[in-house]
Coordinates of C-alpha atoms and ligand atoms in Angstrom, one line a residue:
M1154 CA 217.2 64.3 181.3
S1155 CA 215.1 63.1 178.5
E1156 CA 217.9 61.1 177.0
E1157 CA 217.8 58.7 180.0
K1158 CA 214.1 58.3 180.0
S1159 CA 212.4 55.6 178.1
L1160 CA 210.4 56.6 175.1
N1161 CA 206.8 57.7 175.5
F1162 CA 204.2 55.8 173.4
I1163 CA 204.0 58.6 170.8
E1164 CA 207.8 58.6 170.5
E1165 CA 207.6 54.9 170.0
I1166 CA 205.0 55.3 167.2
V1167 CA 207.2 58.0 165.5
E1168 CA 210.3 55.9 165.7
T1169 CA 208.5 53.0 164.2
D1170 CA 207.1 55.1 161.4
L1171 CA 210.5 56.5 160.6
A1172 CA 212.2 53.2 160.8
S1173 CA 209.8 51.5 158.5
G1174 CA 210.1 54.3 156.0
K1175 CA 206.4 55.3 156.2
Y1176 CA 207.6 58.9 156.6
Q1177 CA 210.9 60.5 155.8
S1178 CA 210.2 63.1 158.4
I1179 CA 207.5 64.0 160.7
H1180 CA 205.1 66.9 160.8
T1181 CA 203.1 67.9 163.8
R1182 CA 200.8 70.8 164.6
F1183 CA 199.5 72.7 167.6
P1184 CA 195.9 73.6 166.9
P1185 CA 194.5 76.0 169.4
E1186 CA 191.0 77.5 169.1
P1187 CA 191.5 81.2 169.5
N1188 CA 188.7 81.5 172.1
G1189 CA 190.9 82.2 175.2
Y1190 CA 194.4 82.4 176.6
L1191 CA 196.6 79.4 176.6
H1192 CA 196.9 77.6 180.0
I1193 CA 199.3 75.2 181.5
G1194 CA 197.4 72.3 180.0
H1195 CA 198.2 73.6 176.5
S1196 CA 201.8 73.8 177.4
K1197 CA 201.8 70.0 177.6
S1198 CA 200.5 69.8 174.1
I1199 CA 202.9 72.5 172.9
C1200 CA 205.9 70.7 174.5
L1201 CA 204.8 67.5 173.0
N1202 CA 204.1 68.6 169.5
F1203 CA 207.1 71.0 169.2
G1204 CA 209.3 68.6 171.2
L1205 CA 208.7 65.7 168.9
A1206 CA 209.6 67.7 165.8
I1207 CA 212.7 69.0 167.5
K1208 CA 213.8 65.6 168.6
Y1209 CA 213.1 63.9 165.3
G1210 CA 214.1 66.8 163.0
G1211 CA 210.6 67.5 161.7
K1212 CA 208.3 70.5 161.6
T1213 CA 205.5 71.9 163.7
N1214 CA 202.7 74.1 162.3
L1215 CA 200.8 76.5 164.4
R1216 CA 197.2 76.2 163.3
F1217 CA 194.4 78.3 164.6
D1218 CA 191.3 76.2 164.7
D1219 CA 189.0 79.1 164.0
T1220 CA 186.0 77.4 162.5
N1221 CA 183.6 78.8 165.0
P1222 CA 183.0 82.5 164.2
I1223 CA 181.1 83.2 167.4
T1224 CA 183.8 82.9 170.1
E1225 CA 187.0 83.8 168.4
E1226 CA 189.0 87.0 168.7
T1227 CA 192.2 88.5 167.3
E1228 CA 193.3 89.3 170.8
Y1229 CA 193.5 85.6 171.6
V1230 CA 195.5 84.9 168.4
D1231 CA 198.1 87.4 169.4
S1232 CA 198.3 86.2 173.0
I1233 CA 198.7 82.5 171.8
K1234 CA 201.6 83.4 169.5
E1235 CA 203.3 85.4 172.3
D1236 CA 202.9 82.5 174.8
I1237 CA 204.3 79.9 172.5
R1238 CA 207.3 82.0 171.7
W1239 CA 207.8 82.8 175.3
L1240 CA 207.8 79.0 176.1
G1241 CA 210.7 78.8 173.7
F1242 CA 209.2 77.3 170.6
E1243 CA 208.9 78.6 167.0
W1244 CA 206.5 77.2 164.5
H1245 CA 207.3 76.3 160.9
N1246 CA 204.1 77.8 159.4
E1247 CA 201.2 79.8 160.8
Y1248 CA 197.9 78.7 159.4
Y1249 CA 194.3 79.2 160.1
A1250 CA 191.6 76.6 159.5
S1251 CA 189.6 79.4 158.0
D1252 CA 192.2 79.6 155.2
Y1253 CA 190.8 76.2 154.1
F1254 CA 187.1 77.2 154.0
D1255 CA 187.1 77.1 150.2
Q1256 CA 188.9 73.8 150.1
L1257 CA 186.7 72.3 152.8
Y1258 CA 183.6 73.5 150.8
H1259 CA 185.0 71.5 147.9
F1260 CA 185.5 68.5 150.0
A1261 CA 181.9 68.7 151.0
V1262 CA 180.8 68.9 147.5
K1263 CA 182.9 65.9 146.6
L1264 CA 181.2 63.9 149.3
I1265 CA 177.8 64.9 147.9
Q1266 CA 178.9 63.9 144.5
K1267 CA 180.0 60.5 145.8
G1268 CA 176.6 60.1 147.4
L1269 CA 178.2 60.4 150.8
A1270 CA 176.5 63.6 152.1
Y1271 CA 173.0 65.1 152.1
V1272 CA 171.2 68.2 153.1
D1273 CA 168.8 67.7 156.0
D1274 CA 165.9 70.1 156.7
S1275 CA 165.2 68.6 160.1
T1276 CA 165.4 70.7 163.2
S1277 CA 168.2 69.9 165.7
E1278 CA 165.5 68.4 168.0
E1279 CA 164.3 66.1 165.2
I1280 CA 167.8 65.0 164.4
A1281 CA 168.5 64.3 168.0
L1282 CA 165.3 62.2 168.3
L1283 CA 166.3 60.0 165.3
K1284 CA 169.9 59.6 166.6
G1285 CA 169.1 56.6 168.8
T1286 CA 171.1 55.8 171.9
P1287 CA 174.3 54.0 172.4
S1288 CA 172.3 50.7 172.8
E1289 CA 169.7 51.5 170.2
P1290 CA 170.3 52.2 166.5
G1291 CA 169.2 55.5 165.1
K1292 CA 166.6 56.0 162.3
D1293 CA 167.1 57.4 158.9
S1294 CA 166.2 61.0 158.3
P1295 CA 163.4 61.6 155.9
F1296 CA 165.8 63.6 153.8
R1297 CA 168.5 61.0 153.6
N1298 CA 167.8 59.8 150.2
R1299 CA 167.7 63.1 148.3
T1300 CA 169.4 63.0 144.9
R1301 CA 172.9 64.2 144.4
E1302 CA 171.6 67.0 142.1
E1303 CA 169.2 68.2 144.7
N1304 CA 171.8 68.0 147.5
L1305 CA 174.3 69.9 145.3
Q1306 CA 171.8 72.6 144.6
L1307 CA 170.6 73.0 148.2
F1308 CA 174.2 73.1 149.6
E1309 CA 175.0 75.8 147.1
E1310 CA 171.9 77.7 148.2
M1311 CA 173.0 77.3 151.9
K1312 CA 176.3 78.8 150.9
A1313 CA 174.6 81.6 149.0
G1314 CA 172.7 82.7 152.1
K1315 CA 169.2 81.6 151.1
Y1316 CA 168.4 80.0 154.4
K1317 CA 168.2 80.9 158.0
E1318 CA 170.3 79.4 160.8
G1319 CA 169.0 75.9 161.7
E1320 CA 166.9 75.6 158.6
K1321 CA 169.2 73.2 156.9
V1322 CA 172.4 71.3 157.7
L1323 CA 174.7 69.1 155.6
R1324 CA 175.3 65.7 157.0
A1325 CA 177.7 62.8 156.1
K1326 CA 175.8 59.7 155.0
I1327 CA 177.5 57.0 157.0
N1328 CA 175.5 54.6 159.2
M1329 CA 172.6 55.3 161.4
A1330 CA 173.2 52.0 163.2
S1331 CA 176.8 52.4 164.0
P1332 CA 177.8 51.6 167.6
N1333 CA 179.8 54.8 167.4
M1334 CA 177.2 57.6 167.8
L1335 CA 179.5 60.0 165.9
M1336 CA 179.2 57.9 162.8
R1337 CA 175.4 58.2 162.7
D1338 CA 175.3 60.7 159.9
P1339 CA 177.2 63.5 161.7
L1340 CA 176.7 67.2 160.9
I1341 CA 179.4 68.5 158.7
Y1342 CA 178.2 72.0 157.9
R1343 CA 175.8 74.4 159.6
I1344 CA 174.5 77.8 158.7
K1345 CA 175.7 80.7 160.8
H1346 CA 175.1 84.3 159.7
A1347 CA 178.0 85.5 161.7
H1348 CA 181.0 87.7 161.2
H1349 CA 184.3 85.8 161.2
H1350 CA 187.5 87.4 162.6
R1351 CA 189.4 86.6 159.3
T1352 CA 186.9 85.9 156.6
G1353 CA 184.5 88.6 157.6
N1354 CA 181.0 88.0 156.0
T1355 CA 182.2 85.9 153.1
W1356 CA 180.7 82.7 154.6
C1357 CA 177.4 81.9 156.2
I1358 CA 178.0 78.3 156.4
Y1359 CA 180.8 76.9 158.7
P1360 CA 182.3 73.4 158.8
M1361 CA 181.9 71.4 162.1
Y1362 CA 185.1 70.6 164.0
D1363 CA 185.1 67.0 162.8
F1364 CA 184.9 68.1 159.2
A1365 CA 187.6 70.7 159.5
H1366 CA 190.3 69.2 161.8
G1367 CA 191.4 66.1 160.0
Q1368 CA 191.1 67.7 156.6
S1369 CA 193.2 70.6 157.8
D1370 CA 195.8 68.1 159.1
S1371 CA 195.7 66.4 155.7
I1372 CA 196.0 69.6 153.7
E1373 CA 199.2 70.4 155.7
K1374 CA 200.4 66.9 155.4
I1375 CA 200.5 66.4 159.2
T1376 CA 201.9 62.9 159.9
H1377 CA 201.1 62.7 163.6
S1378 CA 198.0 64.6 164.7
I1379 CA 198.1 64.5 168.5
C1380 CA 195.1 65.3 170.5
T1381 CA 193.6 64.6 174.0
L1382 CA 191.6 61.5 174.9
E1383 CA 188.1 62.9 174.5
F1384 CA 188.7 62.6 170.7
V1385 CA 189.2 58.8 170.7
A1386 CA 185.7 58.3 169.5
H1387 CA 186.3 60.8 166.8
R1388 CA 189.1 58.9 165.2
E1389 CA 186.8 56.6 163.2
L1390 CA 185.2 59.6 161.7
Y1391 CA 188.6 61.3 161.1
D1392 CA 189.8 58.3 159.2
W1393 CA 186.4 58.0 157.3
F1394 CA 186.7 61.5 155.9
I1395 CA 190.3 61.0 154.8
E1396 CA 189.5 57.7 153.2
K1397 CA 186.4 58.9 151.3
L1398 CA 188.0 62.1 150.2
E1399 CA 191.1 60.2 149.1
I1400 CA 193.5 62.8 150.7
F1401 CA 196.8 62.7 152.6
P1402 CA 196.5 60.0 155.3
S1403 CA 197.2 62.0 158.5
R1404 CA 196.8 59.9 161.6
Q1405 CA 195.3 60.9 165.0
Y1406 CA 196.9 59.8 168.3
E1407 CA 195.4 60.6 171.7
F1408 CA 197.0 61.2 175.0
A1409 CA 195.7 62.1 178.5
R1410 CA 195.1 65.8 179.1
L1411 CA 196.8 67.5 182.0
N1412 CA 194.7 67.9 185.0
M1413 CA 196.2 69.7 188.0
T1414 CA 195.2 70.0 191.6
Y1415 CA 193.9 73.3 193.0
T1416 CA 193.4 74.4 189.4
V1417 CA 190.6 74.8 186.8
M1418 CA 191.8 74.4 183.3
S1419 CA 189.0 74.9 180.9
K1420 CA 188.9 78.2 179.0
R1421 CA 185.2 78.5 179.6
K1422 CA 185.8 78.4 183.4
L1423 CA 188.8 80.7 183.2
L1424 CA 186.7 83.2 181.2
K1425 CA 184.2 83.1 184.1
L1426 CA 186.9 83.9 186.6
V1427 CA 187.9 86.9 184.5
N1428 CA 184.4 88.1 183.6
E1429 CA 183.0 87.7 187.1
G1430 CA 186.0 89.6 188.7
F1431 CA 187.5 86.8 190.7
V1432 CA 190.8 87.8 189.1
T1433 CA 192.0 91.0 187.5
G1434 CA 192.4 89.5 183.9
W1435 CA 193.7 86.5 181.9
D1436 CA 197.2 87.3 183.1
D1437 CA 196.4 87.6 186.8
P1438 CA 199.2 85.9 188.6
R1439 CA 196.8 83.4 190.2
M1440 CA 195.6 82.2 186.8
P1441 CA 196.9 78.9 185.4
T1442 CA 197.3 80.7 182.0
I1443 CA 200.8 80.9 180.5
S1444 CA 200.5 84.7 180.8
G1445 CA 199.5 84.5 184.4
L1446 CA 202.3 82.1 185.3
R1447 CA 204.7 84.3 183.4
R1448 CA 203.5 87.4 185.3
K1449 CA 203.8 85.6 188.5
G1450 CA 207.4 84.9 187.8
F1451 CA 207.5 81.4 186.3
T1452 CA 210.3 80.7 183.9
P1453 CA 209.8 79.0 180.5
A1454 CA 212.4 76.4 181.5
S1455 CA 210.5 75.4 184.6
I1456 CA 207.3 74.8 182.6
R1457 CA 209.2 72.7 180.0
M1458 CA 210.8 70.8 182.8
F1459 CA 207.4 70.1 184.3
C1460 CA 206.0 68.9 181.0
D1461 CA 209.0 66.6 180.6
K1462 CA 208.5 65.2 184.1
I1463 CA 204.8 64.4 183.8
G1464 CA 205.4 62.6 180.6
V1465 CA 202.7 61.4 178.1
A1466 CA 200.1 59.0 179.4
K1467 CA 197.1 57.2 177.9
R1468 CA 195.1 57.5 181.1
E1469 CA 193.7 60.6 182.8
N1470 CA 195.1 61.6 186.1
F1471 CA 195.7 64.5 188.4
I1472 CA 199.1 66.1 188.7
D1473 CA 200.0 67.8 192.0
L1474 CA 200.4 71.5 191.5
G1475 CA 203.4 71.0 193.9
L1476 CA 205.3 69.4 191.1
L1477 CA 205.0 72.5 188.9
E1478 CA 206.3 74.5 191.9
F1479 CA 209.1 72.1 192.5
C1480 CA 210.3 72.5 188.9
L1481 CA 210.1 76.3 189.3
R1482 CA 212.2 76.2 192.6
E1483 CA 214.7 74.0 190.8
D1484 CA 215.2 76.5 188.1
L1485 CA 214.9 79.7 190.2
N1486 CA 217.4 78.3 192.8
M1487 CA 220.1 78.4 190.1
T1488 CA 219.1 81.6 188.3
A1489 CA 217.4 84.0 190.7
K1490 CA 219.5 86.7 192.4
R1491 CA 219.4 86.8 196.2
V1492 CA 218.4 90.1 197.7
M1493 CA 217.3 91.2 201.1
V1494 CA 213.8 92.6 201.6
V1495 CA 211.9 93.2 204.9
L1496 CA 208.2 92.5 204.6
D1497 CA 207.1 93.2 208.1
P1498 CA 209.5 95.7 209.6
L1499 CA 210.9 96.2 213.0
K1500 CA 213.5 98.9 213.8
L1501 CA 216.9 97.7 215.1
V1502 CA 219.4 100.2 216.3
I1503 CA 223.1 99.3 216.8
S1504 CA 224.2 101.5 219.7
N1505 CA 227.9 101.1 219.2
F1506 CA 227.9 101.7 215.5
P1507 CA 229.0 105.3 214.6
D1508 CA 226.2 107.7 213.7
G1509 CA 226.0 108.6 210.0
K1510 CA 228.5 106.0 209.0
T1511 CA 227.8 103.7 206.0
E1512 CA 229.8 100.5 205.4
M1513 CA 229.5 98.7 202.1
M1514 CA 229.1 94.9 202.6
L1515 CA 230.0 92.5 199.8
A1516 CA 227.4 89.9 199.0
E1517 CA 227.2 87.0 196.6
N1518 CA 224.1 87.1 194.3
G1519 CA 223.6 83.4 194.4
P1520 CA 225.2 80.0 194.5
D1521 CA 226.2 80.3 190.9
P1522 CA 229.3 82.5 190.6
A1523 CA 227.9 83.7 187.2
L1524 CA 225.4 85.7 189.2
G1525 CA 228.1 87.9 190.5
T1526 CA 228.3 90.0 193.6
R1527 CA 226.9 93.3 194.9
E1528 CA 227.5 95.8 197.6
I1529 CA 224.9 96.5 200.3
P1530 CA 225.0 99.5 202.6
F1531 CA 225.1 98.9 206.3
S1532 CA 224.4 101.5 209.0
K1533 CA 223.4 102.2 212.5
E1534 CA 219.6 101.8 211.9
L1535 CA 218.3 98.7 210.3
W1536 CA 214.9 97.1 209.5
I1537 CA 214.5 93.4 210.3
E1538 CA 211.4 91.2 210.2
K1539 CA 209.2 91.5 213.3
D1540 CA 209.0 87.7 213.6
D1541 CA 212.8 87.4 213.9
F1542 CA 212.5 88.6 217.5
M1543 CA 210.9 86.9 220.5
E1544 CA 210.7 88.6 223.8
L1545 CA 210.3 85.3 225.5
P1546 CA 212.1 82.8 223.2
A1547 CA 210.7 79.4 222.6
K1548 CA 212.9 76.3 222.9
K1549 CA 215.3 76.1 220.0
W1550 CA 214.8 79.7 219.1
F1551 CA 218.0 80.7 217.3
R1552 CA 217.0 84.2 216.2
L1553 CA 216.9 87.4 218.2
A1554 CA 215.8 87.5 221.8
P1555 CA 217.0 89.5 224.8
G1556 CA 220.7 88.7 225.3
A1557 CA 220.9 86.5 222.2
L1558 CA 223.4 86.7 219.4
V1559 CA 222.6 86.3 215.7
R1560 CA 224.4 87.0 212.5
L1561 CA 223.1 89.7 210.2
K1562 CA 223.5 88.2 206.7
N1563 CA 226.6 89.4 204.9
A1564 CA 227.4 91.7 207.9
Y1565 CA 228.1 91.3 211.6
I1566 CA 227.1 89.3 214.5
I1567 CA 225.0 91.4 216.9
R1568 CA 223.7 91.0 220.4
C1569 CA 220.3 92.2 221.5
D1570 CA 220.7 94.3 224.6
G1571 CA 217.1 95.5 225.0
F1572 CA 213.9 96.7 223.4
L1573 CA 211.4 99.5 223.5
K1574 CA 207.6 99.1 223.7
N1575 CA 204.9 101.6 222.9
D1576 CA 201.9 102.3 225.2
A1577 CA 200.0 99.5 223.6
G1578 CA 202.7 97.1 224.6
D1579 CA 204.0 96.4 221.0
I1580 CA 207.7 96.1 220.5
I1581 CA 208.8 99.1 218.3
E1582 CA 212.6 99.0 218.5
L1583 CA 215.4 96.6 219.3
Q1584 CA 218.6 98.0 220.9
C1585 CA 221.6 95.9 219.9
S1586 CA 225.4 96.1 219.7
Y1587 CA 227.6 94.6 217.1
L1588 CA 230.8 92.7 217.3
P1589 CA 233.2 94.6 215.0
E1590 CA 235.6 91.5 214.7
T1591 CA 232.8 89.4 213.2
R1592 CA 232.5 91.1 209.7
S1593 CA 231.4 88.5 207.1
G1594 CA 234.2 87.3 205.0
A1595 CA 236.8 88.6 207.6
D1596 CA 235.6 86.9 210.7
E1597 CA 238.4 85.3 212.7
S1598 CA 236.7 85.7 216.1
G1599 CA 235.8 82.1 216.4
I1600 CA 232.3 83.1 217.7
T1601 CA 229.6 80.9 216.2
V1602 CA 225.9 81.6 216.2
K1603 CA 223.0 79.4 215.0
G1604 CA 220.8 82.0 213.5
T1605 CA 221.3 84.3 210.5
I1606 CA 218.7 86.9 209.7
H1607 CA 218.2 89.3 206.8
W1608 CA 218.0 93.1 207.1
V1609 CA 217.9 96.4 205.2
S1610 CA 219.7 99.6 206.2
A1611 CA 216.9 102.1 207.1
A1612 CA 218.7 105.1 205.7
H1613 CA 219.2 103.4 202.3
A1614 CA 216.0 101.3 202.0
K1615 CA 213.4 102.0 199.4
T1616 CA 209.8 101.0 199.8
A1617 CA 207.9 98.7 197.4
E1618 CA 204.5 97.0 197.2
V1619 CA 204.6 93.2 197.6
R1620 CA 201.8 91.0 196.4
L1621 CA 201.7 87.8 198.2
Y1622 CA 199.9 85.3 196.0
D1623 CA 198.6 82.0 197.1
R1624 CA 196.6 79.3 195.4
L1625 CA 193.3 80.5 193.8
F1626 CA 191.4 77.4 195.0
N1627 CA 191.4 75.8 198.4
T1628 CA 190.3 72.3 197.3
E1629 CA 192.3 69.8 195.3
N1630 CA 189.6 69.4 192.6
P1631 CA 187.6 72.6 192.3
S1632 CA 186.1 71.2 189.1
A1633 CA 184.5 68.1 190.6
E1634 CA 181.3 67.3 188.9
D1635 CA 178.0 68.8 190.1
D1636 CA 179.9 71.4 192.0
D1637 CA 180.3 75.1 191.3
F1638 CA 184.1 75.8 191.2
R1639 CA 183.5 79.3 192.2
T1640 CA 182.6 78.1 195.7
H1641 CA 186.1 76.8 196.2
I1642 CA 187.9 80.1 195.7
N1643 CA 190.5 80.7 198.3
P1644 CA 189.6 84.0 200.0
D1645 CA 193.2 84.6 201.0
S1646 CA 194.7 84.1 197.5
L1647 CA 196.1 87.7 197.6
Q1648 CA 197.6 89.7 200.5
I1649 CA 199.0 93.1 199.7
I1650 CA 202.0 94.6 201.7
N1651 CA 202.0 98.2 200.9
S1652 CA 205.4 99.2 202.0
A1653 CA 208.0 96.5 202.3
F1654 CA 211.6 97.7 202.6
I1655 CA 213.9 96.7 199.8
E1656 CA 217.7 96.9 199.5
P1657 CA 218.9 99.6 197.1
S1658 CA 220.1 97.2 194.5
L1659 CA 216.5 96.3 193.7
E1660 CA 215.8 99.8 192.6
T1661 CA 216.9 99.0 189.1
A1662 CA 214.6 96.0 188.8
K1663 CA 212.9 95.7 185.5
I1664 CA 209.5 94.1 184.8
E1665 CA 209.8 90.3 185.0
D1666 CA 213.2 90.4 186.7
R1667 CA 213.2 87.5 189.2
Y1668 CA 214.7 87.3 192.7
Q1669 CA 214.9 85.3 195.7
F1670 CA 214.1 87.5 198.7
L1671 CA 216.2 85.8 201.3
R1672 CA 214.2 83.5 203.6
K1673 CA 210.9 84.7 202.1
G1674 CA 210.5 83.2 198.7
Y1675 CA 210.9 83.9 195.0
F1676 CA 209.5 87.2 193.7
C1677 CA 209.2 89.0 190.4
A1678 CA 208.8 92.6 189.4
D1679 CA 205.2 93.3 188.2
K1680 CA 204.1 95.2 185.1
D1681 CA 202.0 97.5 187.4
S1682 CA 205.3 98.9 188.7
T1683 CA 205.9 102.7 188.2
P1684 CA 209.1 104.7 188.6
E1685 CA 207.6 105.9 191.9
K1686 CA 206.6 102.5 193.1
L1687 CA 208.0 99.1 192.4
I1688 CA 205.7 96.2 192.8
F1689 CA 206.8 92.6 193.4
N1690 CA 204.8 89.4 193.0
R1691 CA 205.5 86.4 195.1
T1692 CA 206.1 83.7 192.6
V1693 CA 206.4 80.8 195.1
T1694 CA 207.5 80.3 198.7
L1695 CA 210.8 78.6 199.4
K1696 CA 209.1 75.5 200.6
D1697 CA 205.9 73.7 199.8
T1698 CA 203.7 75.0 202.7
W1699 CA 200.6 73.3 201.2
A1700 CA 202.2 69.8 201.3
K1701 CA 202.7 70.3 205.0
A1702 CA 199.2 71.6 205.6
T1703 CA 197.6 68.7 203.8
G1704 CA 199.9 66.1 205.5
K1705 CA 201.6 65.0 202.2
Ligands
LIG1306 P1 189.8 74.0 176.9 O1 188.9 72.7 177.3 O2 190.6 74.4 178.1 O3 189.0 75.1 176.3 P2 190.6 73.0 174.4 O4 190.9 71.6 174.2 O5 189.3 73.4 173.9 O6 190.8 73.5 175.9 P3 192.1 74.1 172.3 O7 192.4 75.5 172.0 O8 191.2 73.4 171.4 O9 191.5 74.0 173.7 O10 193.4 73.1 172.4 C1 194.5 73.2 171.6 C2 195.3 71.9 171.8 O11 195.7 71.8 173.3 C3 194.4 70.7 171.6 O12 195.2 69.8 170.8 C4 194.1 70.2 172.9 O13 193.9 68.8 172.9 C5 195.3 70.6 173.7 N1 195.0 70.8 175.2 C6 194.0 71.5 175.7 N2 193.9 71.4 177.0 C7 194.8 70.4 177.4 C8 195.2 69.9 178.6 N3 194.6 70.1 179.7 N4 196.2 69.0 178.5 C9 196.8 68.7 177.4 N5 196.5 69.2 176.2 C10 195.6 70.1 176.2
LIG1307 MG1 188.5 73.3 172.0

């Protein structure tokens, strides 16, 4: 698919750089901060960074951007690695920005020696006051003209733990009148007496993002450092540090982040959903995390296809969640085995079928012959879906009704002869007869029917729990400004069916096995399954019911 498409703007840059001989090969990186699980937005960045290196024969590093000791945890590091591999990518090297703390410290010392950084004793409020506004220049800090010697000594004392948090910071000495506020003597080091997940208590000063990111890129000789649009304004600073430090000239390029309808994407908000119990965890199937999508039954190929389809843009927009589901259906349609499961059962008795007899019916597992075939037991008493019968059929009703004929999938045509009701007036049993000459695959009767329904033999059925997941939010943009996303939670995002009837072949389903439950949607075995009770998650319905509901 991608061969036919025109190049995206980053591919164009890469091709130009390779053609001009600026680089012999390219080197990208994926730089997650280990402060949460990866989400579908990250997969766009992953597919882009790894995809470029694969396409142009380069390399991609995985670099954990772990310069903030407060929010980072090893659990997140492990999950990030698992998710990238699951998506189908392998990194060239695994690095941690914290591995560069020594080197970054020396870079800061170098700036001080060049007269390009100073220690500031001002409080953060004082610094903010002197910063100016976008239309008004800032003012110099009273500490701006400290000597190199004094700065070197103070910075060393900061490192040695002599000061409390907030007492001193190191700032780059650039230009307090720059139209770019980020160039107005940005902070490059702050004091934090905090334990770091890798460096422990070795450090009590930590570099700011801007002082760590570009330099880490440079240390790794990253040629194309790709990030999202909110970093456009940081590019000037990124280049300034590289120029002043005279190090490898990595270059930053920005693309539009993925925003998707009916979804919140920031890790901060996802953490709230977890912590406040709206979902059961980071891998809850309603979460837009990679682990949630995986548990719900998404395939890596469908996510890669989605990232390929949305492309790489320079302007922010919203992608319809329906597109992700479309890619999923495309993939599952070819790869998921078809099985029969009755979610809302009604008993059906075939009066002219011998008592105690079991006939094995041959069924294809899917449109792709590679999926093979299986045998399904058929007997006198079956379960069918309640809503496949109407006592008083509507117009164009092709399923069961008194006197009507339908085909039982992979089996016989049956006729509904009657039904039983309980005292409350509910239909509890259908009485039918089958047409022996209409057996699937050997039907020469010439009888045609318009409806085909699925079924499960009552004597052979097993029960399973089925979790019907729906969208977690009921508005297109739950993250709209000045709005609490939690007020847009869809109260019906999970419906649990305690005992659905599954055909016997499903008994051997393993966790993450994916199926199409005929006429019902795609489903996947959940990790909560036990030998006593299988649990299936609905991955996606067969059709986009939301598009219909919203008139799209
Ligand atoms: P969040 O705002 O969700 O916390 P983040 O940008 O802080 O995300 P990082 O761990 O810093 O998360 O991101 C790692 C990489 O993934 C960065 O290069 C970032 O630009 C990219 N990324 C994050 N979110 C998206 C998104 N929605 N679309 C595309 N790329 C993204
Ligand atoms: Mg971040």
